[in-house]
Short mmCIF file of C-alpha atoms and ligand atoms in Angstrom, two decimals:
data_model
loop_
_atom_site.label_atom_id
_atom_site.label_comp_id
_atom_site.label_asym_id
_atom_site.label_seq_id
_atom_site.Cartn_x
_atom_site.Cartn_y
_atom_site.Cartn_z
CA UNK A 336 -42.02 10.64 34.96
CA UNK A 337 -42.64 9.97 31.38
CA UNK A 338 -40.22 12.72 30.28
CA UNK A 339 -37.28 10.91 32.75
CA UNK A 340 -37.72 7.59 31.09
CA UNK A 341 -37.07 9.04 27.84
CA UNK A 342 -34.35 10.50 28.84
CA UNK A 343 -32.66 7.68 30.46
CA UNK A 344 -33.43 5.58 27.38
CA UNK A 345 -31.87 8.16 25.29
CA UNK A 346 -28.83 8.37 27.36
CA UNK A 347 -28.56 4.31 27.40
CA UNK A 348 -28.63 4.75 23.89
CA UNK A 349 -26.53 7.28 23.47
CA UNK A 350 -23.91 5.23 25.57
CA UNK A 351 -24.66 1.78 23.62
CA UNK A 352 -23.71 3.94 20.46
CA UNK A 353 -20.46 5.52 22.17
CA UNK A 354 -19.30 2.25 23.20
CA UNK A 355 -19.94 0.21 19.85
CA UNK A 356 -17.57 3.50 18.07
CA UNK A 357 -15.56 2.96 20.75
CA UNK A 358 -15.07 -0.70 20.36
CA UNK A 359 -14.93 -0.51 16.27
CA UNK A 360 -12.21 2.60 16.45
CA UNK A 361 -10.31 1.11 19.54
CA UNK A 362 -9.98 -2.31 17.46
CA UNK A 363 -8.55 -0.77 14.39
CA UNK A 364 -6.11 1.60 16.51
CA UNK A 365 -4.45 -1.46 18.00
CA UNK A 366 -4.25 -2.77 14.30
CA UNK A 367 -1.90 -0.11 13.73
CA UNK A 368 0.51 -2.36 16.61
CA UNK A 369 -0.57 -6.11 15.81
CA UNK A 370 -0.54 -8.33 12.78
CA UNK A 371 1.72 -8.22 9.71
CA UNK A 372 0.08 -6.20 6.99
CA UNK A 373 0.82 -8.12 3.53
CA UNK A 374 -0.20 -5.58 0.77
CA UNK A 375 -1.37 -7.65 -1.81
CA UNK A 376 -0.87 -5.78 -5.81
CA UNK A 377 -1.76 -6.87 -9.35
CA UNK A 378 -0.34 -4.19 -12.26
CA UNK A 379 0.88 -1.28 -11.57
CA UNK A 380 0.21 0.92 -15.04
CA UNK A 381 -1.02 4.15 -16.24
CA UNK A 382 -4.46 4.45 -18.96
CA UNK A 383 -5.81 0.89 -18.28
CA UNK A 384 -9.62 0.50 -16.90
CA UNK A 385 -9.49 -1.89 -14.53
CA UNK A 386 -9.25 -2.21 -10.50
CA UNK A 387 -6.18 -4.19 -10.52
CA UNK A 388 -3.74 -1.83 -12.54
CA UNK A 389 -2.91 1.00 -9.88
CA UNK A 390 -1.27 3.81 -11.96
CA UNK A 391 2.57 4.54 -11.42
CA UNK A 392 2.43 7.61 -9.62
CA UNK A 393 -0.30 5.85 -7.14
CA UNK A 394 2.28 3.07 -6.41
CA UNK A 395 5.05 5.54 -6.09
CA UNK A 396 3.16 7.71 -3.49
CA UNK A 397 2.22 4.61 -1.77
CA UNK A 398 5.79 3.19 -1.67
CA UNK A 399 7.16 6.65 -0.40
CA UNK A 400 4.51 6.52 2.40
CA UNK A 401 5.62 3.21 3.46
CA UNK A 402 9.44 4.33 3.45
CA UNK A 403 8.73 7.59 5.05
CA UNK A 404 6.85 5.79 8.17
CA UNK A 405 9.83 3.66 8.51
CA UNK A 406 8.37 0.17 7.11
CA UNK A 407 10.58 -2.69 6.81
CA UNK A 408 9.99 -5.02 3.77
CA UNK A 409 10.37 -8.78 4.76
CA UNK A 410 10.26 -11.83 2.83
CA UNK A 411 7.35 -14.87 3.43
CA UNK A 412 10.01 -16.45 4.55
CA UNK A 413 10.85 -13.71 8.22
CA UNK A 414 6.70 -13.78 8.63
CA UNK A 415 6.98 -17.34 8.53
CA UNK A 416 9.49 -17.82 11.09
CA UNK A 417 7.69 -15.20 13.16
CA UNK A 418 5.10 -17.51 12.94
CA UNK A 419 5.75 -20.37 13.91
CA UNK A 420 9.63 -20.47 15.45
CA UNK A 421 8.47 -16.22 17.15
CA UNK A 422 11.60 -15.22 15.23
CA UNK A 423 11.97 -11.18 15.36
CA UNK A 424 10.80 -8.90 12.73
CA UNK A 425 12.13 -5.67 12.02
CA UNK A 426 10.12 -2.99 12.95
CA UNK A 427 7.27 -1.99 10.92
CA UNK A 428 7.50 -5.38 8.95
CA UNK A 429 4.98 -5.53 5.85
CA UNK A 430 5.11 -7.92 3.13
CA UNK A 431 4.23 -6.36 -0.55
CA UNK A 432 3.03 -9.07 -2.84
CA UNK A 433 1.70 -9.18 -6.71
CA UNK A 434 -0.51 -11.74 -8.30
CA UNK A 435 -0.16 -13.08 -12.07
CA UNK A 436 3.37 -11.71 -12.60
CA UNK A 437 2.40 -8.96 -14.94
CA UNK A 438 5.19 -7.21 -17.08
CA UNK A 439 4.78 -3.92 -15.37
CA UNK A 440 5.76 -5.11 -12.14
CA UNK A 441 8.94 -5.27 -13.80
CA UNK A 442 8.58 -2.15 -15.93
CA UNK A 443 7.11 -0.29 -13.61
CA UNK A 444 6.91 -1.08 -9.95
CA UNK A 445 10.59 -2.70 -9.88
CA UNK A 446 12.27 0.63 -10.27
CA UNK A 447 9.66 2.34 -7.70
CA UNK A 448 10.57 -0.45 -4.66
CA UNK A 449 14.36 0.11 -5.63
CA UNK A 450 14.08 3.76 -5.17
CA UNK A 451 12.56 3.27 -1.95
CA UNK A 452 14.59 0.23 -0.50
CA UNK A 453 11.91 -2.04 -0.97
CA UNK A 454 11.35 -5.68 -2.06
CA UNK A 455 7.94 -7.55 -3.20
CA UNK A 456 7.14 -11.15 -3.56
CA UNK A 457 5.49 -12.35 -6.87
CA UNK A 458 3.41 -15.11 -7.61
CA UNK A 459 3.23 -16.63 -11.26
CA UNK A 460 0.90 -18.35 -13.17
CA UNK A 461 4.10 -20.02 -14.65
CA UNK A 462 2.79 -21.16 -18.27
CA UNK A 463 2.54 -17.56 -19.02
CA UNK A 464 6.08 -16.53 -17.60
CA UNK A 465 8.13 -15.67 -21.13
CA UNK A 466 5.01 -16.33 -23.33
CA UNK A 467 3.59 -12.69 -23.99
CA UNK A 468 4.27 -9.40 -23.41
CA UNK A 469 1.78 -8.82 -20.84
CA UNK A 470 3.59 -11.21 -18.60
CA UNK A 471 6.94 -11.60 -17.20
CA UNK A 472 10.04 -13.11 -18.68
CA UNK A 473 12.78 -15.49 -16.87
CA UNK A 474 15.36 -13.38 -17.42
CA UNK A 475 13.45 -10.35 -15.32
CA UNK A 476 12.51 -12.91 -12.72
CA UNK A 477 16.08 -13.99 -12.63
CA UNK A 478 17.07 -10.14 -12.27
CA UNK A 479 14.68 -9.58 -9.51
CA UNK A 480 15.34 -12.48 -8.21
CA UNK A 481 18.86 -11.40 -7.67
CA UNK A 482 17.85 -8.26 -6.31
CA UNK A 483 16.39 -9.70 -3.53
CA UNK A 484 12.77 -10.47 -4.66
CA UNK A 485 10.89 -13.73 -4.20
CA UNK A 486 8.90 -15.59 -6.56
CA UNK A 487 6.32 -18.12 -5.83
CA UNK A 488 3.43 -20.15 -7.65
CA UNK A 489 -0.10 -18.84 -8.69
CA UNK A 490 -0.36 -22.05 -11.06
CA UNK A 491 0.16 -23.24 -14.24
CA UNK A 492 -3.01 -21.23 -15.48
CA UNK A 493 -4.70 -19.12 -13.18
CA UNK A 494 -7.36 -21.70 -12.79
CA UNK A 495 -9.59 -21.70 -9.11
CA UNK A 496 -8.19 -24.54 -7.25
CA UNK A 497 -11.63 -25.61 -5.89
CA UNK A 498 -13.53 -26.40 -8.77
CA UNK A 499 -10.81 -28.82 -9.69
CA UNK A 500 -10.12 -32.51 -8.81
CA UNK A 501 -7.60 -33.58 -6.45
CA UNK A 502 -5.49 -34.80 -8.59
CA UNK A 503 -5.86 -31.98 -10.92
CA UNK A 504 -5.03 -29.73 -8.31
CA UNK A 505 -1.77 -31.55 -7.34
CA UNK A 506 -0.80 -31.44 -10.92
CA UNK A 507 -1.38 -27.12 -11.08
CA UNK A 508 0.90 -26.64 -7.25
CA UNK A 509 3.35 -29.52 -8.57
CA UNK A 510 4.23 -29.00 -12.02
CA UNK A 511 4.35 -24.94 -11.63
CA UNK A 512 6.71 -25.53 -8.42
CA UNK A 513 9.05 -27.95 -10.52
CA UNK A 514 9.14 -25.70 -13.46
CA UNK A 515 9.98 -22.39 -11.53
CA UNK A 516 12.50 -24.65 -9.06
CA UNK A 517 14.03 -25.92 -12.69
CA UNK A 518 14.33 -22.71 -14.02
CA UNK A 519 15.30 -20.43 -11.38
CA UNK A 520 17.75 -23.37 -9.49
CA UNK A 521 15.97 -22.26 -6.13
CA UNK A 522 13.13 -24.04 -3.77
CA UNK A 523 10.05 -22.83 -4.40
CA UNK A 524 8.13 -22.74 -0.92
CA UNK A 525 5.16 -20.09 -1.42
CA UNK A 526 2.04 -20.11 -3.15
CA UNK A 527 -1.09 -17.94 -3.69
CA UNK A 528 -4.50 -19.00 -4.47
CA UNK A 529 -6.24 -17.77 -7.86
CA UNK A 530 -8.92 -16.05 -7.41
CA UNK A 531 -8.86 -16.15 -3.37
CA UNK A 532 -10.34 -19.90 -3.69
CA UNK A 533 -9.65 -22.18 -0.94
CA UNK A 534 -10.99 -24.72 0.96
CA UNK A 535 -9.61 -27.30 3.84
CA UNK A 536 -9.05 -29.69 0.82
CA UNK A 537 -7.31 -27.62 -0.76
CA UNK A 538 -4.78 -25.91 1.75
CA UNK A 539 -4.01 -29.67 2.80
CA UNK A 540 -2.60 -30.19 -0.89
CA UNK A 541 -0.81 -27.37 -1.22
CA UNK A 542 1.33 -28.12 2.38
CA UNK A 543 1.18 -31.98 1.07
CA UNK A 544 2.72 -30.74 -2.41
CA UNK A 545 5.43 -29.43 -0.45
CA UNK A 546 5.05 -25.23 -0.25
CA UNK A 547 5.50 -23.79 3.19
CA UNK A 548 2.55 -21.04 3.06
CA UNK A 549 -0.47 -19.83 0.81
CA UNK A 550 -1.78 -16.32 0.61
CA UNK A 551 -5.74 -15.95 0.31
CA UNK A 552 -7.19 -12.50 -0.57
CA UNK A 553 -9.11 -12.90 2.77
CA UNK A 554 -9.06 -9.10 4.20
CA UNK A 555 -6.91 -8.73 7.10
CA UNK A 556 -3.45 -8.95 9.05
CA UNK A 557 -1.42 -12.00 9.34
CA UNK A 558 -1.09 -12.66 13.26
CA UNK A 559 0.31 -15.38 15.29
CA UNK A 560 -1.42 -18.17 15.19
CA UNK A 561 -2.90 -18.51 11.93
CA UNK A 562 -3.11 -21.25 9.64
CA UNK A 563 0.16 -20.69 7.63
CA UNK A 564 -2.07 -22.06 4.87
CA UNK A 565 -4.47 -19.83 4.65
CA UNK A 566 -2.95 -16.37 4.97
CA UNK A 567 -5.15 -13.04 4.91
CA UNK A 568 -3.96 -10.19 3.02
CA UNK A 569 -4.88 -6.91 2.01
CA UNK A 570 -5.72 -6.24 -1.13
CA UNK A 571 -4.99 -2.64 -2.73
CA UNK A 572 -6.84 -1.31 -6.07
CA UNK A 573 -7.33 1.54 -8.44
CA UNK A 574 -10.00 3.49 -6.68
CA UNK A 575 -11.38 7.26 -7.41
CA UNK A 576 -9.12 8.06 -4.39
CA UNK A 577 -5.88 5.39 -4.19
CA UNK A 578 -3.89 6.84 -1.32
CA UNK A 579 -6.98 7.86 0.95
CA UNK A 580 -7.61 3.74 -0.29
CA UNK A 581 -4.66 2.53 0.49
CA UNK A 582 -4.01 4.64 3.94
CA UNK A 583 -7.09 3.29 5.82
CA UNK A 584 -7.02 -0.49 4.18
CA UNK A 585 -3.42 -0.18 5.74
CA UNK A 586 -4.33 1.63 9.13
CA UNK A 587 -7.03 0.58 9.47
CA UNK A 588 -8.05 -3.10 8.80
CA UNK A 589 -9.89 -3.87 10.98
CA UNK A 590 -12.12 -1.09 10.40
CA UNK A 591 -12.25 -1.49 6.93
CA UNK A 592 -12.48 -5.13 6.76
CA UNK A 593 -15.98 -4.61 8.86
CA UNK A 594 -17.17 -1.99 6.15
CA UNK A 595 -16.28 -4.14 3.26
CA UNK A 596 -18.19 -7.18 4.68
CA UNK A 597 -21.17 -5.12 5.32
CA UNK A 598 -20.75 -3.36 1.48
CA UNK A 599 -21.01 -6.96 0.32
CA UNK A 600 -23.85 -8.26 2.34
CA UNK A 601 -25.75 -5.32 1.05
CA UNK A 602 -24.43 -5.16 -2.52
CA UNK A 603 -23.68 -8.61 -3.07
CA UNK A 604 -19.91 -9.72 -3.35
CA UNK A 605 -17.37 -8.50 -5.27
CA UNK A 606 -17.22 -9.94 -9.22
CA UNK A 607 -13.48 -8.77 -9.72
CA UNK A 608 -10.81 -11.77 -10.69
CA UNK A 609 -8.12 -11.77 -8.90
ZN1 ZN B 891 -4.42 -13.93 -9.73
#
């Protein structure tokens, strides 16, 4: 009698564990059919030690995966009318961002998304566009520009929005929106939070400033429905194994959102600045 009790409890448990795999793997399948995946890049460069430079032949595998599996690059501008007016993507839409406006993405991961028919959007902490090396110049933003890439505004500075005042903040979205729209002679409509940091407060200024969208570096697809205001991306980094990185943050979100939640409530969150 015992011995049958165990059993069934086994079994029950057994099935309980089934179903949860079941549920977790079944949810990240479907990803691979719902949401817009917007990859979300820093530097792409060879010999530097840090998460957010992915080396060149990293990006390039990446970009030929994407191309081989028939992904479309789109503009915030298609996921945005998706969004809100259900306009039609092309198949296998994804949207490949970079933060800070690095020099290499020039350099370096320009040439790549030509090769492969692709275009990014960048965001730029404008007061450093043309002022270093490390950064941008107009006259590459005006080339990509031309080539069909979009620039938007990561601020004047790089500075978190939310440990600013209001008015502080509507000075960092409006004066690096006028100074891009003054020097590039086009509307400047997207914007992406330093650092991920966001709040209600803050999303309200950015629409109230007069930009269309924000990215967050909240892990996940954009769906229908979402607060254009606070969009989710996916972030992709240098790791010990890129493409086996990239391939299941991209396949999988879901999944991997759910594992990166519970790495952080066990190791604490992530110091990396973004
Ligand atoms: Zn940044």
């Amino acid at each position: 009698m015992v011995e049958r009790r165990k059993k069934r409890g086994l079994l029950l448990l057994g099935g309980l564990l089934l179903l949860g795999v079941l549920v977790l793997f079944g949810s990240s399948l479907i990803d691979r059919y719902s949401g817009v995946p917007v990859l979300n890049y820093h530097g792409i460069e060879d010999h530097e030690h840090n998460p957010l430079m992915l080396g060149v032949a990293d990006f390039d595998r990446q970009m030929a995966y994407l191309a081989q599996e028939g992904y479309h690059s789109i503009t915030p501008k298609q996921l945005l009318a998706h969004l809100e007016q259900g306009a039609e993507l092309p198949s296998k839409p994804i949207l490949i961002t970079f933060d800070d406006g690095y020099r290499n993405n020039y350099d370096n991961a320009y040439p790549i998304l030509k090769k492969y028919g692709l275009t990014a959007t960048i965001f730029l902490v404008t007061d450093t566009v043309g002022t270093n090396d490390w950064y941008l110049n107009w006259q590459q933003v005006e080339e990509m520009r031309k080539a069909g890439f979009v620039f938007g505004s990561h601020t004047l500075n790089h500075v978190p929005l939310n440990d600013l005042s209001q008015d502080e903040i509507r000075f960092q979205l409006t004066k690096s929106k006028e100074g891009m729209q003054w020097k590039l002679d086009v509307p400047i409509d997207y914007f992406a939070y330093p650092t991920g940091a966001y709040n209600e407060t803050v999303g309200e200024l950015v629409r109230e400033a007069g930009y269309k969208a924000a990215f967050t570096i909240d892990f996940g697809r954009v769906k229908v429905g979402d607060n254009p205001y606070a969009l989710d991306r996916i972030p992709i980094l240098k790791t010990k194994s890129p493409f086996y990185h990239f391939y299941t943050r991209l396949n999988f979100t879901t999944l991997m959102g759910k594992a990166k939640l519970a790495k952080e409530w066990v190791l604490g969150p992530s110091t990396l600045t973004l």
